[in-house]
JSON list of C-alpha atoms in Angstrom, two decimals:
[
{"chain": "A", "resi": 1, "resn": "MET", "atom": "CA", "xyz": [-175.28, 70.31, 23.14]},
{"chain": "A", "resi": 2, "resn": "ALA", "atom": "CA", "xyz": [-174.32, 69.66, 26.74]},
{"chain": "A", "resi": 3, "resn": "ILE", "atom": "CA", "xyz": [-173.95, 72.35, 29.38]},
{"chain": "A", "resi": 4, "resn": "TYR", "atom": "CA", "xyz": [-173.66, 70.73, 32.77]},
{"chain": "A", "resi": 5, "resn": "PRO", "atom": "CA", "xyz": [-176.03, 69.44, 34.06]},
{"chain": "A", "resi": 6, "resn": "PHE", "atom": "CA", "xyz": [-178.27, 69.75, 30.98]},
{"chain": "A", "resi": 7, "resn": "ILE", "atom": "CA", "xyz": [-178.38, 68.24, 27.50]},
{"chain": "A", "resi": 8, "resn": "PHE", "atom": "CA", "xyz": [-180.05, 70.43, 24.87]},
{"chain": "A", "resi": 9, "resn": "LEU", "atom": "CA", "xyz": [-181.41, 68.78, 21.71]},
{"chain": "A", "resi": 10, "resn": "ARG", "atom": "CA", "xyz": [-182.52, 70.33, 18.43]},
{"chain": "A", "resi": 11, "resn": "ASP", "atom": "CA", "xyz": [-185.77, 68.37, 18.50]},
{"chain": "A", "resi": 12, "resn": "LYS", "atom": "CA", "xyz": [-187.57, 66.01, 20.84]},
{"chain": "A", "resi": 13, "resn": "SER", "atom": "CA", "xyz": [-187.09, 62.97, 18.60]},
{"chain": "A", "resi": 14, "resn": "LEU", "atom": "CA", "xyz": [-183.37, 62.99, 19.44]},
{"chain": "A", "resi": 15, "resn": "ARG", "atom": "CA", "xyz": [-184.22, 62.05, 23.05]},
{"chain": "A", "resi": 16, "resn": "ASP", "atom": "CA", "xyz": [-184.69, 58.49, 21.82]},
{"chain": "A", "resi": 17, "resn": "ASN", "atom": "CA", "xyz": [-181.27, 58.32, 20.16]},
{"chain": "A", "resi": 18, "resn": "PRO", "atom": "CA", "xyz": [-178.95, 56.57, 22.65]},
{"chain": "A", "resi": 19, "resn": "LYS", "atom": "CA", "xyz": [-175.84, 57.38, 20.59]},
{"chain": "A", "resi": 20, "resn": "ILE", "atom": "CA", "xyz": [-176.44, 61.14, 20.73]},
{"chain": "A", "resi": 21, "resn": "ILE", "atom": "CA", "xyz": [-177.36, 61.04, 24.43]},
{"chain": "A", "resi": 22, "resn": "HIS", "atom": "CA", "xyz": [-174.23, 59.04, 25.26]},
{"chain": "A", "resi": 23, "resn": "HIS", "atom": "CA", "xyz": [-172.06, 61.43, 23.19]},
{"chain": "A", "resi": 24, "resn": "GLU", "atom": "CA", "xyz": [-173.41, 64.34, 25.25]},
{"chain": "A", "resi": 25, "resn": "LYS", "atom": "CA", "xyz": [-172.97, 62.44, 28.54]},
{"chain": "A", "resi": 26, "resn": "ILE", "atom": "CA", "xyz": [-169.28, 62.10, 27.66]},
{"chain": "A", "resi": 27, "resn": "HIS", "atom": "CA", "xyz": [-169.15, 65.89, 27.34]},
{"chain": "A", "resi": 28, "resn": "LEU", "atom": "CA", "xyz": [-170.85, 66.25, 30.71]},
{"chain": "A", "resi": 29, "resn": "ARG", "atom": "CA", "xyz": [-168.13, 64.10, 32.29]},
{"chain": "A", "resi": 30, "resn": "GLN", "atom": "CA", "xyz": [-165.45, 66.18, 30.59]},
{"chain": "A", "resi": 31, "resn": "GLN", "atom": "CA", "xyz": [-167.06, 69.34, 31.97]},
{"chain": "A", "resi": 32, "resn": "ILE", "atom": "CA", "xyz": [-167.16, 67.96, 35.51]},
{"chain": "A", "resi": 33, "resn": "GLU", "atom": "CA", "xyz": [-163.48, 67.01, 35.31]},
{"chain": "A", "resi": 34, "resn": "MET", "atom": "CA", "xyz": [-162.48, 70.46, 34.18]},
{"chain": "A", "resi": 35, "resn": "LEU", "atom": "CA", "xyz": [-164.66, 72.34, 36.64]},
{"chain": "A", "resi": 36, "resn": "TRP", "atom": "CA", "xyz": [-167.00, 73.48, 33.86]},
{"chain": "A", "resi": 37, "resn": "ILE", "atom": "CA", "xyz": [-165.47, 76.87, 33.02]},
{"chain": "A", "resi": 38, "resn": "PHE", "atom": "CA", "xyz": [-162.08, 75.43, 32.09]},
{"chain": "A", "resi": 39, "resn": "PHE", "atom": "CA", "xyz": [-163.80, 72.99, 29.72]},
{"chain": "A", "resi": 40, "resn": "PHE", "atom": "CA", "xyz": [-165.34, 75.85, 27.77]},
{"chain": "A", "resi": 41, "resn": "LEU", "atom": "CA", "xyz": [-162.14, 77.90, 27.78]},
{"chain": "A", "resi": 42, "resn": "TRP", "atom": "CA", "xyz": [-160.11, 74.93, 26.53]},
{"chain": "A", "resi": 43, "resn": "TYR", "atom": "CA", "xyz": [-162.82, 74.04, 23.98]},
{"chain": "A", "resi": 44, "resn": "GLY", "atom": "CA", "xyz": [-162.84, 77.58, 22.56]},
{"chain": "A", "resi": 45, "resn": "ILE", "atom": "CA", "xyz": [-159.07, 77.91, 22.42]},
{"chain": "A", "resi": 46, "resn": "GLU", "atom": "CA", "xyz": [-158.63, 74.48, 20.86]},
{"chain": "A", "resi": 47, "resn": "PHE", "atom": "CA", "xyz": [-161.35, 75.28, 18.30]},
{"chain": "A", "resi": 48, "resn": "LEU", "atom": "CA", "xyz": [-159.53, 78.47, 17.28]},
{"chain": "A", "resi": 49, "resn": "ILE", "atom": "CA", "xyz": [-156.21, 76.63, 17.01]},
{"chain": "A", "resi": 50, "resn": "ARG", "atom": "CA", "xyz": [-157.79, 73.88, 14.90]},
{"chain": "A", "resi": 51, "resn": "TRP", "atom": "CA", "xyz": [-159.54, 76.47, 12.69]},
{"chain": "A", "resi": 52, "resn": "ILE", "atom": "CA", "xyz": [-156.20, 78.15, 12.00]},
{"chain": "A", "resi": 53, "resn": "GLN", "atom": "CA", "xyz": [-154.60, 74.74, 11.48]},
{"chain": "A", "resi": 54, "resn": "PHE", "atom": "CA", "xyz": [-157.24, 73.36, 9.08]},
{"chain": "A", "resi": 55, "resn": "LYS", "atom": "CA", "xyz": [-158.69, 76.64, 7.72]},
{"chain": "A", "resi": 56, "resn": "ASN", "atom": "CA", "xyz": [-162.17, 75.14, 7.96]},
{"chain": "A", "resi": 57, "resn": "PRO", "atom": "CA", "xyz": [-164.51, 75.49, 10.98]},
{"chain": "A", "resi": 58, "resn": "THR", "atom": "CA", "xyz": [-166.23, 72.14, 10.41]},
{"chain": "A", "resi": 59, "resn": "VAL", "atom": "CA", "xyz": [-162.94, 70.26, 10.22]},
{"chain": "A", "resi": 60, "resn": "ALA", "atom": "CA", "xyz": [-161.77, 72.23, 13.26]},
{"chain": "A", "resi": 61, "resn": "TYR", "atom": "CA", "xyz": [-164.83, 71.12, 15.24]},
{"chain": "A", "resi": 62, "resn": "PHE", "atom": "CA", "xyz": [-164.27, 67.43, 14.46]},
{"chain": "A", "resi": 63, "resn": "ASN", "atom": "CA", "xyz": [-160.61, 67.73, 15.52]},
{"chain": "A", "resi": 64, "resn": "ILE", "atom": "CA", "xyz": [-161.24, 69.17, 18.98]},
{"chain": "A", "resi": 65, "resn": "SER", "atom": "CA", "xyz": [-159.98, 66.59, 21.50]},
{"chain": "A", "resi": 66, "resn": "PHE", "atom": "CA", "xyz": [-163.28, 66.60, 23.41]},
{"chain": "A", "resi": 67, "resn": "GLU", "atom": "CA", "xyz": [-165.22, 65.86, 20.22]},
{"chain": "A", "resi": 68, "resn": "LYS", "atom": "CA", "xyz": [-162.76, 63.21, 19.08]},
{"chain": "A", "resi": 69, "resn": "GLU", "atom": "CA", "xyz": [-163.17, 61.38, 22.39]},
{"chain": "A", "resi": 70, "resn": "ALA", "atom": "CA", "xyz": [-166.96, 61.66, 22.34]},
{"chain": "A", "resi": 71, "resn": "TYR", "atom": "CA", "xyz": [-167.31, 60.52, 18.71]},
{"chain": "A", "resi": 72, "resn": "ALA", "atom": "CA", "xyz": [-164.83, 57.66, 19.17]},
{"chain": "A", "resi": 73, "resn": "ASN", "atom": "CA", "xyz": [-166.77, 56.30, 22.14]},
{"chain": "A", "resi": 74, "resn": "GLU", "atom": "CA", "xyz": [-170.39, 57.27, 21.54]},
{"chain": "A", "resi": 75, "resn": "ILE", "atom": "CA", "xyz": [-171.48, 53.70, 20.79]},
{"chain": "A", "resi": 76, "resn": "ASP", "atom": "CA", "xyz": [-169.53, 52.15, 23.67]},
{"chain": "A", "resi": 77, "resn": "PHE", "atom": "CA", "xyz": [-172.23, 52.46, 26.30]},
{"chain": "A", "resi": 78, "resn": "ASP", "atom": "CA", "xyz": [-169.88, 51.13, 29.02]},
{"chain": "A", "resi": 79, "resn": "TYR", "atom": "CA", "xyz": [-167.24, 53.74, 28.23]},
{"chain": "A", "resi": 80, "resn": "LEU", "atom": "CA", "xyz": [-168.07, 56.09, 31.10]},
{"chain": "A", "resi": 81, "resn": "LYS", "atom": "CA", "xyz": [-167.87, 53.22, 33.61]},
{"chain": "A", "resi": 82, "resn": "ASN", "atom": "CA", "xyz": [-164.24, 52.57, 32.66]},
{"chain": "A", "resi": 83, "resn": "ARG", "atom": "CA", "xyz": [-163.09, 55.99, 31.45]},
{"chain": "A", "resi": 84, "resn": "LYS", "atom": "CA", "xyz": [-159.96, 57.35, 33.06]},
{"chain": "A", "resi": 85, "resn": "PHE", "atom": "CA", "xyz": [-159.65, 60.93, 34.31]},
{"chain": "A", "resi": 86, "resn": "TRP", "atom": "CA", "xyz": [-158.84, 63.43, 31.51]},
{"chain": "A", "resi": 87, "resn": "SER", "atom": "CA", "xyz": [-159.04, 60.75, 28.81]},
{"chain": "A", "resi": 88, "resn": "PHE", "atom": "CA", "xyz": [-159.63, 63.46, 26.22]},
{"chain": "A", "resi": 89, "resn": "THR", "atom": "CA", "xyz": [-155.90, 64.27, 26.36]},
{"chain": "A", "resi": 90, "resn": "LYS", "atom": "CA", "xyz": [-155.02, 61.18, 24.35]},
{"chain": "A", "resi": 91, "resn": "TYR", "atom": "CA", "xyz": [-157.01, 62.73, 21.48]},
{"chain": "A", "resi": 92, "resn": "LEU", "atom": "CA", "xyz": [-155.01, 65.96, 21.38]},
{"chain": "A", "resi": 93, "resn": "SER", "atom": "CA", "xyz": [-152.87, 65.04, 18.35]}
]
């Protein structure tokens, strides 16, 4: 879990997983772009909308635009160098 400027991991072994760290760094960038508080407001509202839409909290989580962007790019370690401002919006559908 990322809460700017920190990344919290379930256990220490995950520190050595570059995919997970990069995924969370994408979230940190999203939070910076949205001035932190708006990220969490948007995240919560979109989660509720997706939960109503899919009637399943796990499916809702994986369909949040922020998560879709992070999962789609977590193995592209150059992604943050080239990422455009508010790129998560192309994952809203």
